[in-house]
Short mmCIF file of C-alpha atoms (C1' of nucleotides) in Angstrom, two decimals:
data_model
loop_
_atom_site.label_atom_id
_atom_site.label_comp_id
_atom_site.label_asym_id
_atom_site.label_seq_id
_atom_site.Cartn_x
_atom_site.Cartn_y
_atom_site.Cartn_z
CA MET A 1 52.69 162.09 254.08
CA LYS A 2 55.98 161.49 252.46
CA ILE A 3 57.09 162.76 249.16
CA ASP A 4 59.18 160.77 246.34
CA PRO A 5 62.65 162.29 245.97
CA ASN A 6 63.52 162.26 242.33
CA THR A 7 60.93 161.94 239.68
CA LYS A 8 60.43 164.18 236.54
CA THR A 9 57.65 166.53 238.02
CA ASP A 10 57.80 169.56 240.55
CA LEU A 11 58.17 168.98 244.14
CA SER A 12 55.86 171.36 244.81
CA ALA A 13 52.99 170.03 242.13
CA GLN A 14 53.74 166.70 244.13
CA ILE A 15 53.19 168.31 247.38
CA ALA A 16 50.13 170.18 246.40
CA LYS A 17 48.76 166.76 245.11
CA ALA A 18 49.19 165.00 248.19
CA ILE A 19 47.73 167.67 250.20
CA ARG A 20 44.64 168.09 247.70
CA ASP A 21 43.90 164.36 247.67
CA ALA A 22 43.90 164.15 251.43
CA ILE A 23 41.25 167.05 250.96
CA VAL A 24 39.11 165.49 248.32
CA GLU A 25 39.20 162.27 249.93
CA GLY A 26 38.00 163.40 253.27
CA ARG A 27 41.06 162.96 255.48
CA MET A 28 40.89 166.60 255.92
CA ILE A 29 37.64 168.46 256.82
CA VAL A 30 36.64 171.72 256.42
CA ASP A 31 38.47 174.66 258.51
CA GLU A 32 40.94 172.08 259.71
CA ARG A 33 44.31 173.63 260.21
CA LEU A 34 47.31 172.47 258.09
CA PRO A 35 50.69 172.05 259.58
CA SER A 36 52.71 175.37 259.41
CA GLU A 37 55.06 175.84 256.53
CA ALA A 38 57.89 174.97 258.54
CA GLU A 39 56.57 171.70 259.58
CA LEU A 40 55.43 170.89 256.27
CA ALA A 41 58.95 171.58 254.93
CA GLU A 42 60.46 169.07 257.53
CA GLN A 43 57.65 166.51 256.98
CA PHE A 44 58.18 166.61 253.20
CA GLU A 45 61.81 167.22 253.35
CA VAL A 46 61.84 170.27 251.10
CA SER A 47 62.46 173.81 251.89
CA ARG A 48 59.84 176.28 252.91
CA PRO A 49 59.76 178.34 249.40
CA THR A 50 59.02 174.96 247.77
CA VAL A 51 55.97 174.56 250.63
CA ARG A 52 54.86 177.73 249.81
CA GLU A 53 54.47 177.20 245.74
CA ALA A 54 52.60 174.20 246.73
CA LEU A 55 50.11 175.96 249.11
CA LYS A 56 49.67 178.51 246.59
CA ARG A 57 48.44 175.94 243.73
CA LEU A 58 46.07 174.95 246.20
CA ALA A 59 44.92 178.40 247.30
CA ALA A 60 44.35 179.15 243.30
CA GLN A 61 41.80 176.24 243.33
CA SER A 62 40.21 177.99 246.52
CA LEU A 63 40.96 174.58 248.28
CA ILE A 64 42.62 176.69 251.15
CA ARG A 65 42.71 179.78 252.72
CA THR A 66 45.74 181.17 254.51
CA GLN A 67 45.94 183.63 257.62
CA ARG A 68 48.68 185.29 259.22
CA GLY A 69 49.79 185.79 262.50
CA ALA A 70 49.94 183.66 265.73
CA PHE A 71 47.81 180.64 265.28
CA GLY A 72 47.13 181.56 261.96
CA GLY A 73 48.30 179.34 259.10
CA ALA A 74 46.56 177.33 256.24
CA PHE A 75 43.21 176.10 256.67
CA VAL A 76 40.72 173.75 254.51
CA LYS A 77 38.38 176.11 253.09
CA ARG A 78 34.68 175.38 252.42
CA LEU A 79 34.06 175.78 248.54
CA SER A 80 31.63 178.22 248.09
CA TYR A 81 29.13 178.16 245.21
CA GLU A 82 30.21 181.62 244.33
CA GLU A 83 33.92 180.76 243.80
CA ALA A 84 33.14 177.10 242.40
CA TYR A 85 30.79 179.17 239.98
CA GLY A 86 33.58 181.80 239.01
CA GLN A 87 36.08 179.02 238.40
CA HIS A 88 33.66 177.39 236.16
CA VAL A 89 32.89 180.38 234.01
CA THR A 90 36.82 181.25 233.60
CA THR A 91 37.63 177.58 232.52
CA SER A 92 34.53 177.20 230.16
CA THR A 93 35.52 180.50 228.52
CA LEU A 94 38.94 179.57 227.88
CA LEU A 95 38.02 175.86 226.80
CA LEU A 96 35.65 177.52 224.13
CA SER A 97 37.93 180.49 223.12
CA MET A 98 41.22 178.24 222.95
CA ASN A 99 39.50 175.15 221.41
CA ALA A 100 37.85 176.58 218.01
CA VAL A 101 34.45 175.45 219.32
CA SER A 102 32.14 176.20 216.69
CA PHE A 103 29.03 178.30 216.96
CA GLU A 104 26.72 175.56 216.57
CA THR A 105 28.33 173.23 218.86
CA ALA A 106 27.85 175.79 221.71
CA CYS A 107 24.78 176.89 220.68
CA GLU A 108 23.33 173.35 220.87
CA ALA A 109 24.89 172.43 224.14
CA ARG A 110 23.54 176.10 225.66
CA TYR A 111 19.77 175.41 224.42
CA ALA A 112 19.97 171.83 225.48
CA LEU A 113 20.79 172.65 228.92
CA GLU A 114 18.39 175.63 229.34
CA ARG A 115 15.27 173.21 227.98
CA ALA A 116 16.65 170.78 230.94
CA CYS A 117 15.95 173.43 233.38
CA ALA A 118 12.58 174.61 231.64
CA PRO A 119 10.27 172.16 233.28
CA LEU A 120 11.47 172.84 236.74
CA ALA A 121 11.46 176.37 236.39
CA CYS A 122 7.86 176.15 235.21
CA ALA A 123 7.24 174.31 238.53
CA ARG A 124 8.82 176.52 240.90
CA ARG A 125 9.60 180.01 239.36
CA SER A 126 8.96 182.74 241.92
CA ALA A 127 7.53 185.97 241.51
CA ASP A 128 10.97 187.48 241.85
CA HIS A 129 12.24 185.55 239.01
CA LEU A 130 9.40 186.45 236.88
CA ALA A 131 10.19 190.09 237.59
CA THR A 132 13.50 189.56 236.76
CA MET A 133 12.88 188.13 233.30
CA ARG A 134 10.36 190.72 232.71
CA ALA A 135 12.81 193.68 233.55
CA GLU A 136 15.51 192.02 231.48
CA ILE A 137 12.96 191.84 228.36
CA HIS A 138 11.92 195.59 228.97
CA ARG A 139 15.73 196.81 228.97
CA GLN A 140 16.28 194.79 225.63
CA THR A 141 13.53 196.84 224.18
CA GLN A 142 15.41 200.20 224.99
CA PRO A 143 16.54 201.97 221.82
CA GLY A 144 20.31 202.98 221.63
CA LEU A 145 21.16 199.93 223.75
CA SER A 146 24.79 198.55 222.46
CA ASP A 147 25.53 195.12 221.27
CA GLU A 148 27.33 194.45 224.59
CA SER A 149 24.68 195.62 227.06
CA PHE A 150 22.13 193.79 224.68
CA CYS A 151 24.30 190.57 225.11
CA ALA A 152 24.39 191.26 229.13
CA SER A 153 20.86 191.42 229.60
CA ASP A 154 20.47 188.34 227.32
CA VAL A 155 22.74 186.53 229.76
CA ALA A 156 20.92 187.99 232.76
CA PHE A 157 17.57 186.77 231.47
CA HIS A 158 18.82 183.18 230.96
CA ARG A 159 20.34 183.03 234.21
CA ALA A 160 16.86 184.07 235.83
CA LEU A 161 15.45 181.02 234.09
CA VAL A 162 18.17 178.74 234.95
CA ASP A 163 17.87 179.80 238.82
CA ALA A 164 13.93 179.59 238.56
CA ALA A 165 14.63 176.01 238.60
CA GLY A 166 15.64 176.29 242.08
CA ASN A 167 18.26 173.91 242.17
CA PRO A 168 21.63 175.30 243.07
CA VAL A 169 23.71 172.34 241.43
CA LEU A 170 21.65 173.21 238.32
CA SER A 171 22.49 176.66 238.68
CA TYR A 172 26.25 175.97 239.15
CA GLN A 173 26.62 173.76 236.25
CA LEU A 174 24.47 176.02 233.69
CA ALA A 175 26.15 179.19 234.56
CA GLY A 176 29.20 178.06 232.88
CA ALA A 177 27.87 177.25 229.75
CA VAL A 178 25.53 180.47 229.45
CA GLU A 179 28.11 182.95 230.66
CA ALA A 180 30.85 181.23 228.69
CA MET A 181 28.98 181.76 225.38
CA GLN A 182 28.97 185.61 225.72
CA PRO A 183 31.94 186.37 224.12
CA LEU A 184 30.59 184.33 221.28
CA MET A 185 27.33 186.11 221.16
CA ASN A 186 28.99 189.20 221.51
CA MET A 187 30.10 188.83 217.95
CA ILE A 188 26.67 189.07 216.67
CA THR A 189 25.50 192.48 215.62
CA PHE A 190 22.03 192.66 216.55
CA THR A 191 19.66 194.66 214.44
CA ALA A 192 16.38 196.25 215.43
CA ARG A 193 14.82 193.52 213.62
CA SER A 194 16.19 190.53 215.08
CA ARG A 195 16.04 192.14 218.64
CA GLU A 196 12.23 192.56 218.23
CA THR A 197 12.25 188.84 217.19
CA ILE A 198 14.37 188.10 220.21
CA GLU A 199 12.33 190.07 222.56
CA ARG A 200 9.25 188.40 221.42
CA LEU A 201 10.80 184.82 221.88
CA HIS A 202 11.55 186.06 225.44
CA THR A 203 8.43 187.21 226.32
CA ARG A 204 6.85 183.81 225.30
CA ILE A 205 9.38 182.08 227.47
CA ALA A 206 8.43 184.39 230.13
CA ASP A 207 4.57 183.78 229.71
CA ALA A 208 5.20 180.02 229.62
CA LEU A 209 6.86 180.09 232.88
CA ASP A 210 4.26 182.73 234.28
CA THR A 211 1.62 179.98 233.21
CA GLN A 212 3.49 176.82 233.84
CA ASP A 213 3.43 175.65 230.55
CA ALA A 214 6.31 173.43 230.13
CA ALA A 215 5.52 172.38 226.54
CA ALA A 216 5.25 176.38 225.77
CA ALA A 217 8.77 177.02 227.01
CA ASP A 218 10.24 173.99 225.38
CA THR A 219 8.93 174.92 222.05
CA ALA A 220 9.96 178.79 222.66
CA LEU A 221 13.42 177.68 223.52
CA HIS A 222 13.76 175.56 220.40
CA GLU A 223 12.65 178.49 218.32
CA LEU A 224 15.12 180.79 220.16
CA GLU A 225 18.10 178.20 219.21
CA ALA A 226 17.02 178.05 215.84
CA TYR A 227 16.99 181.95 215.39
CA THR A 228 20.03 182.31 217.18
CA LEU A 229 21.68 179.99 214.98
CA THR A 230 20.58 181.68 211.79
CA LEU A 231 21.70 184.99 213.20
CA GLY A 232 25.23 183.21 213.77
CA HIS A 233 25.27 182.05 210.40
CA ASP A 234 24.48 185.38 208.92
CA VAL A 235 27.67 186.75 210.68
CA MET A 236 29.62 184.08 209.33
CA ALA A 237 28.42 184.70 205.77
CA ALA A 238 29.03 188.61 206.11
CA ARG A 239 32.26 188.09 207.03
CA ALA A 240 33.15 185.39 204.24
CA ARG A 241 32.07 187.90 201.78
CA LYS A 242 34.13 190.60 203.21
CA ALA A 243 37.10 188.49 203.27
CA THR A 244 36.92 187.75 199.39
CA MET B 1 51.72 195.89 233.65
CA LYS B 2 52.33 197.29 236.74
CA ILE B 3 51.32 196.40 240.32
CA ASP B 4 49.71 197.89 243.39
CA PRO B 5 52.20 198.51 246.16
CA ASN B 6 50.55 198.12 249.39
CA THR B 7 46.73 196.63 249.32
CA LYS B 8 45.56 193.93 251.50
CA THR B 9 46.09 190.98 249.27
CA ASP B 10 49.27 189.18 248.61
CA LEU B 11 51.49 190.56 245.87
CA SER B 12 51.78 187.08 244.27
CA ALA B 13 47.70 186.95 244.16
CA GLN B 14 47.66 190.34 242.36
CA ILE B 15 50.22 189.26 239.98
CA ALA B 16 48.62 186.09 238.91
CA LYS B 17 45.29 187.97 238.69
CA ALA B 18 47.05 190.49 235.91
CA ILE B 19 48.51 187.71 234.08
CA ARG B 20 45.21 185.73 233.99
CA ASP B 21 43.58 188.78 232.88
CA ALA B 22 45.69 189.28 230.05
CA ILE B 23 45.26 185.81 229.08
CA VAL B 24 41.22 185.43 229.55
CA GLU B 25 40.93 188.80 227.54
CA GLY B 26 43.19 187.81 224.63
CA ARG B 27 45.69 189.75 224.99
CA MET B 28 48.14 186.65 225.42
CA ILE B 29 47.61 184.22 222.97
CA VAL B 30 48.25 180.48 223.06
CA ASP B 31 51.93 179.09 223.16
CA GLU B 32 53.12 182.89 223.77
CA ARG B 33 55.87 183.04 225.86
CA LEU B 34 55.79 184.92 229.32
CA PRO B 35 58.70 186.76 230.07
CA SER B 36 61.14 185.20 232.14
CA GLU B 37 60.74 185.25 235.99
CA ALA B 38 63.53 187.53 236.49
CA GLU B 39 61.88 189.87 233.89
CA LEU B 40 58.67 189.50 235.63
CA ALA B 41 59.99 190.29 238.87
CA GLU B 42 61.65 193.46 237.48
CA GLN B 43 58.45 194.51 235.64
CA PHE B 44 56.32 194.15 238.83
CA GLU B 45 58.78 195.30 241.12
CA VAL B 46 58.76 192.30 243.21
CA SER B 47 61.44 189.43 243.91
CA ARG B 48 61.54 186.46 241.99
CA PRO B 49 60.22 183.88 244.63
CA THR B 50 57.01 186.20 244.59
CA VAL B 51 56.63 185.85 240.77
CA ARG B 52 57.20 182.11 241.02
CA GLU B 53 54.38 181.97 243.72
CA ALA B 54 51.99 183.63 241.14
CA LEU B 55 53.25 181.53 238.21
CA LYS B 56 52.40 178.28 240.25
CA ARG B 57 49.11 179.83 240.88
CA LEU B 58 48.39 179.83 237.22
CA ALA B 59 50.04 176.37 236.50
CA ALA B 60 47.42 175.32 239.01
CA GLN B 61 44.60 176.26 236.80
CA SER B 62 46.24 175.09 233.71
CA LEU B 63 46.63 178.48 232.22
CA ILE B 64 50.43 178.18 231.71
CA ARG B 65 52.77 175.49 231.18
CA THR B 66 56.53 175.79 232.47
CA GLN B 67 59.86 174.56 230.47
CA ARG B 68 63.21 174.46 231.75
CA GLY B 69 66.35 175.00 230.10
CA ALA B 70 67.44 177.59 227.74
CA PHE B 71 64.71 179.33 225.38
CA GLY B 72 62.11 177.63 228.20
CA GLY B 73 60.07 179.62 230.46
CA ALA B 74 56.26 179.94 230.95
CA PHE B 75 53.98 179.67 227.87
CA VAL B 76 50.24 180.10 227.67
CA LYS B 77 48.69 176.72 227.71
CA ARG B 78 45.91 175.63 225.40
CA LEU B 79 43.39 174.34 227.76
CA SER B 80 42.32 170.64 226.73
CA TYR B 81 38.95 169.00 227.29
CA GLU B 82 40.68 166.61 229.39
CA GLU B 83 42.34 169.02 232.03
CA ALA B 84 39.04 171.16 232.06
CA TYR B 85 37.18 168.09 232.82
CA GLY B 86 39.39 167.13 235.45
CA GLN B 87 39.40 170.30 237.32
CA HIS B 88 35.60 170.70 236.67
CA VAL B 89 34.98 167.12 238.53
CA THR B 90 37.14 167.92 241.27
CA THR B 91 35.64 170.96 241.99
CA SER B 92 31.93 169.64 241.73
CA THR B 93 32.80 166.83 243.95
CA LEU B 94 34.14 169.19 246.59
CA LEU B 95 31.19 171.74 246.09
CA LEU B 96 28.76 168.58 246.65
CA SER B 97 30.57 167.09 249.65
CA MET B 98 31.31 170.56 251.64
CA ASN B 99 28.00 172.14 251.20
CA ALA B 100 25.65 169.45 252.29
CA VAL B 101 23.75 169.22 249.12
CA SER B 102 21.03 167.15 249.44
CA PHE B 103 20.45 163.59 247.72
CA GLU B 104 17.48 164.97 246.03
CA THR B 105 18.89 168.15 244.60
CA ALA B 106 21.89 166.28 243.21
CA CYS B 107 19.98 163.73 241.88
CA GLU B 108 17.52 166.16 240.46
CA ALA B 109 20.29 167.86 238.43
CA ARG B 110 21.98 164.97 237.19
CA TYR B 111 18.94 163.39 235.51
CA ALA B 112 17.65 167.04 234.14
CA LEU B 113 20.76 167.26 232.49
CA GLU B 114 20.98 163.57 231.39
CA ARG B 115 17.51 164.03 229.72
CA ALA B 116 18.75 167.17 228.02
CA CYS B 117 21.19 164.77 226.01
CA ALA B 118 18.95 161.97 225.36
CA PRO B 119 17.27 163.50 222.16
CA LEU B 120 20.63 164.50 220.81
CA ALA B 121 21.92 161.05 221.86
CA CYS B 122 19.22 159.38 220.04
CA ALA B 123 19.90 161.20 216.66
CA ARG B 124 23.43 160.74 216.63
CA ARG B 125 24.65 157.74 218.76
CA SER B 126 27.08 155.73 217.11
CA ALA B 127 27.67 151.61 217.18
CA ASP B 128 30.41 152.53 219.39
CA HIS B 129 28.37 154.12 221.98
CA LEU B 130 25.61 151.61 221.75
CA ALA B 131 28.45 148.82 222.11
CA THR B 132 29.89 150.70 225.45
CA MET B 133 26.35 150.83 226.92
CA ARG B 134 25.71 147.35 226.38
CA ALA B 135 29.01 146.19 227.74
CA GLU B 136 28.20 148.15 230.93
CA ILE B 137 24.83 146.90 231.60
CA HIS B 138 26.28 143.18 231.13
CA ARG B 139 28.98 144.19 233.62
CA GLN B 140 26.36 144.92 235.94
CA THR B 141 24.64 141.60 235.98
CA GLN B 142 27.86 139.82 237.24
CA PRO B 143 27.42 138.61 240.51
CA GLY B 144 29.71 139.47 243.23
CA LEU B 145 30.22 142.60 242.01
CA SER B 146 31.29 145.05 244.83
CA ASP B 147 28.84 148.30 245.35
CA GLU B 148 31.91 150.45 244.17
CA SER B 149 32.42 148.56 240.93
CA PHE B 150 28.82 148.78 240.28
CA CYS B 151 28.76 152.57 240.68
CA ALA B 152 31.54 153.12 238.74
CA SER B 153 29.99 151.20 236.02
CA ASP B 154 27.05 152.91 236.42
CA VAL B 155 28.79 156.12 235.75
CA ALA B 156 30.49 154.60 232.73
CA PHE B 157 27.15 153.70 231.31
CA HIS B 158 25.71 157.41 231.73
CA ARG B 159 28.87 158.93 230.35
CA ALA B 160 28.27 156.87 227.33
CA LEU B 161 24.91 158.27 227.19
CA VAL B 162 26.29 161.73 227.52
CA ASP B 163 28.93 161.42 224.83
CA ALA B 164 26.46 159.52 222.47
CA ALA B 165 25.23 163.11 222.11
CA GLY B 166 28.46 163.87 220.03
CA ASN B 167 28.77 167.51 221.75
CA PRO B 168 31.97 168.04 223.53
CA VAL B 169 30.92 171.11 225.27
CA LEU B 170 27.73 168.87 226.55
CA SER B 171 29.96 166.34 227.57
CA TYR B 172 32.44 168.42 229.32
CA GLN B 173 29.38 170.30 231.22
CA LEU B 174 27.88 167.06 232.18
CA ALA B 175 30.91 164.92 233.20
CA GLY B 176 30.97 167.08 236.29
CA ALA B 177 27.49 166.51 237.31
CA VAL B 178 27.61 162.82 236.83
CA GLU B 179 30.77 161.93 238.15
CA ALA B 180 30.48 164.29 241.14
CA MET B 181 27.67 162.36 242.30
CA GLN B 182 29.44 159.04 242.39
CA PRO B 183 30.61 159.63 246.07
CA LEU B 184 27.11 160.11 246.90
CA MET B 185 25.84 157.03 245.18
CA ASN B 186 28.48 155.12 246.56
CA MET B 187 26.43 155.27 249.83
CA ILE B 188 23.78 153.10 248.63
CA THR B 189 23.97 149.45 248.85
CA PHE B 190 22.38 148.13 245.92
CA THR B 191 20.85 144.71 246.71
CA ALA B 192 20.41 142.20 243.88
CA ARG B 193 16.87 143.25 243.43
CA SER B 194 17.61 146.72 242.98
CA ARG B 195 20.32 145.99 240.79
CA GLU B 196 17.98 144.19 238.47
CA THR B 197 15.66 146.89 238.50
CA ILE B 198 18.49 149.37 237.31
CA GLU B 199 19.64 146.65 234.63
CA ARG B 200 16.10 146.69 233.27
CA LEU B 201 15.98 150.65 233.16
CA HIS B 202 19.53 150.70 231.55
CA THR B 203 18.37 148.25 229.11
CA ARG B 204 15.32 150.51 228.18
CA ILE B 205 17.53 153.65 227.99
CA ALA B 206 20.07 151.82 225.33
CA ASP B 207 17.00 150.07 223.52
CA ALA B 208 15.49 153.62 222.84
CA LEU B 209 18.89 155.02 221.57
CA ASP B 210 19.14 152.03 219.61
CA THR B 211 15.83 152.67 218.10
CA GLN B 212 16.10 156.41 218.07
CA ASP B 213 13.14 156.66 220.27
CA ALA B 214 13.63 160.03 222.24
CA ALA B 215 10.42 160.07 223.92
CA ALA B 216 10.90 156.33 225.53
CA ALA B 217 14.29 157.49 226.58
CA ASP B 218 13.21 160.53 228.12
CA THR B 219 10.20 158.39 230.29
CA ALA B 220 13.13 155.66 231.15
CA LEU B 221 15.43 158.23 232.47
CA HIS B 222 12.38 159.69 234.56
CA GLU B 223 11.88 156.41 236.11
CA LEU B 224 15.44 155.78 236.68
CA GLU B 225 15.63 158.92 238.35
CA ALA B 226 12.73 158.19 240.64
CA TYR B 227 13.72 154.95 241.52
CA THR B 228 17.31 156.29 242.43
CA LEU B 229 15.33 158.68 244.82
CA THR B 230 13.68 155.91 246.60
CA LEU B 231 16.90 154.00 247.09
CA GLY B 232 18.29 157.04 248.59
CA HIS B 233 15.66 157.39 250.80
CA ASP B 234 15.50 153.83 251.95
CA VAL B 235 19.38 154.45 252.83
CA MET B 236 18.34 157.45 254.79
CA ALA B 237 15.54 155.83 256.49
CA ALA B 238 17.74 152.85 257.57
CA ARG B 239 20.34 155.27 258.97
CA ALA B 240 17.67 157.19 260.93
CA ARG B 241 16.52 154.08 262.39
CA LYS B 242 19.83 152.85 263.39
CA ALA B 243 20.61 156.29 265.08
CA THR B 244 17.86 155.87 267.49
"C1'" DG C 1 38.42 192.90 286.92
"C1'" DC C 2 39.73 195.76 282.95
"C1'" DC C 3 43.16 197.60 279.95
"C1'" DT C 4 47.65 198.05 278.02
"C1'" DT C 5 52.14 196.02 276.82
"C1'" DT C 6 54.84 192.26 275.41
"C1'" DA C 7 56.05 188.08 273.49
"C1'" DA C 8 55.74 184.59 270.57
"C1'" DA C 9 53.89 182.25 266.29
"C1'" DT C 10 53.03 182.61 261.62
"C1'" DT C 11 52.67 183.86 257.01
"C1'" DG C 12 54.90 187.61 253.46
"C1'" DT C 13 58.45 188.96 251.17
"C1'" DC C 14 63.47 189.46 249.83
"C1'" DA C 15 68.26 188.57 248.22
"C1'" DG C 16 71.50 185.64 246.78
"C1'" DA C 17 73.48 181.33 245.52
"C1'" DC C 18 73.57 176.91 243.43
"C1'" DA C 19 71.81 172.82 240.97
"C1'" DT C 20 69.57 171.15 236.60
"C1'" DT C 21 67.74 171.10 232.29
"C1'" DT C 22 67.62 172.35 227.32
"C1'" DA C 23 68.54 173.82 222.96
"C1'" DA C 24 71.24 176.79 220.29
"C1'" DA C 25 75.83 177.57 218.92
"C1'" DT C 26 80.52 176.03 218.08
"C1'" DG C 27 83.89 172.71 216.68
"C1'" DT C 28 85.43 168.52 214.81
"C1'" DA C 29 85.79 164.61 212.15
"C1'" DA C 30 83.98 161.60 208.04
"C1'" DT D 1 79.16 169.22 203.08
"C1'" DT D 2 77.33 166.78 206.35
"C1'" DA D 3 77.02 164.28 210.91
"C1'" DC D 4 77.99 164.12 215.25
"C1'" DA D 5 80.06 165.54 219.79
"C1'" DT D 6 80.87 169.47 223.05
"C1'" DT D 7 80.44 173.84 224.83
"C1'" DT D 8 77.80 177.28 226.45
"C1'" DA D 9 74.27 180.33 227.76
"C1'" DA D 10 69.67 180.72 229.53
"C1'" DA D 11 66.29 179.50 232.16
"C1'" DT D 12 63.68 177.38 235.66
"C1'" DG D 13 63.96 174.31 240.12
"C1'" DT D 14 65.84 174.25 244.83
"C1'" DC D 15 67.83 175.88 249.01
"C1'" DT D 16 69.35 178.99 252.82
"C1'" DG D 17 68.87 182.61 255.48
"C1'" DA D 18 67.02 186.71 256.97
"C1'" DC D 19 63.62 190.46 258.09
"C1'" DA D 20 58.66 192.48 257.91
"C1'" DA D 21 54.16 192.56 258.97
"C1'" DT D 22 50.16 190.36 261.72
"C1'" DT D 23 47.92 188.30 264.92
"C1'" DT D 24 46.73 186.14 269.01
"C1'" DA D 25 47.43 184.78 273.73
"C1'" DA D 26 49.89 186.00 277.94
"C1'" DA D 27 52.00 188.86 281.23
"C1'" DG D 28 51.63 192.82 283.47
"C1'" DG D 29 49.97 197.02 285.37
"C1'" DC D 30 46.10 199.78 287.12
#
DNA sequence: GCCTTTAAATTGTCAGACATTTAAATGTAA
DNA sequence: TTACATTTAAATGTCTGACAATTTAAAGGC
């Protein structure tokens, strides 16, 4: 491990990259201990604060964990689904909010991904998943539910649908799309009437999973996408009217 | 902004979280300038190195960028698709390699997601996308191509398929799944015979997009998934034999 | 043999200093 | 007045040295 002396980029960024590459390329394995900060400083010929900044960068990406005390230090960390999931949601949310992604684009992506899960979910759904979906549907019919709570329940319902596919990689990938959409969905004011329509479609989806009818699930998801789009357009139109 | 004095977690992690929350919740907008390191140190009542470690954590997540010189400082950064994509690929790759995800699970997720794009890709594919796909197919027929190069071309082909759907959110989400699979795919030794089969299936997919036949694309992707699975199983079986 | 104490190693934090970079402000000349 | 060169101030980047907090292993006492 050697670092370049005088480029444009930060030394801490270079050091972080060197270590990150070692981990990603498998030259360092999970739970392997990195040299101490003092040793790294010596190896890279920089000071300890610089090494520390590099290590914090890696810690922010959940690539290492640190432990204090004798025989402590920095260790290569096993990336868990939970952490990867959290990072993915954060990144996706920011990406949508900072880049003016249209409601249509986000909606289309979300439902395309959910339809990808539907056949697998029909084949593998457990009683547990079905119960979760029914419970969320029931919650959505409660009067006096705030728009935010309704959206949260909606996310929970769709997460159950995704998880029912029984593929953790799929769950991880899709969680970002579904959860990152929530702020966009929260813009919508759900009238009693639209809630009823959504609840009916949710019920059809749950029924399709129950009877393992992939085609019916696909159709219901298409209709739900179309209905969500019209709701979104109504909100936009209402805002445009108010603006004039 | 105030920070807790004596919890278990690092001060720099707490500070990073406070600022990250401010960004994610929209209390700070893109290109807004953060207070200087000295000012942040004063506000949070910590030293400047601690603040710097916090800022490096945020920089590692592409949430801020820093600029030296007068009127420089840390600014909220607009998260680009490219950066989000890079982070997503890194995270996904590590998640797969560190958690012993089975070849079957990864394969299933990948093709389920690609099938989700297929109908959109059929509707919207441009001449450019088709040309890219044909070019990669041609490359895959070159004799003497290494397994690694063949895999890289395969990834390029599938990326073109995903991009053809014309939905950046979808491209971003799927890139992680497709690209993170590459190390797993690189394990496979592609015989001349298997390359020929894959090329035939790729051609069918390209043809389906060309004629905008979504059903044909779906079928071809299903067959390609099944064939990839058998190739993977052959490799596993060969290894098992060698191990005895 | 078990418990307590001690010592050592390592990260977490701080203070202060200097180097480097950048843009605005200022000054100067055409 | 405008264009260009110089100065200056603000900010990050880096270093040195130190001390605090934490944790484990080893030493020592019973």
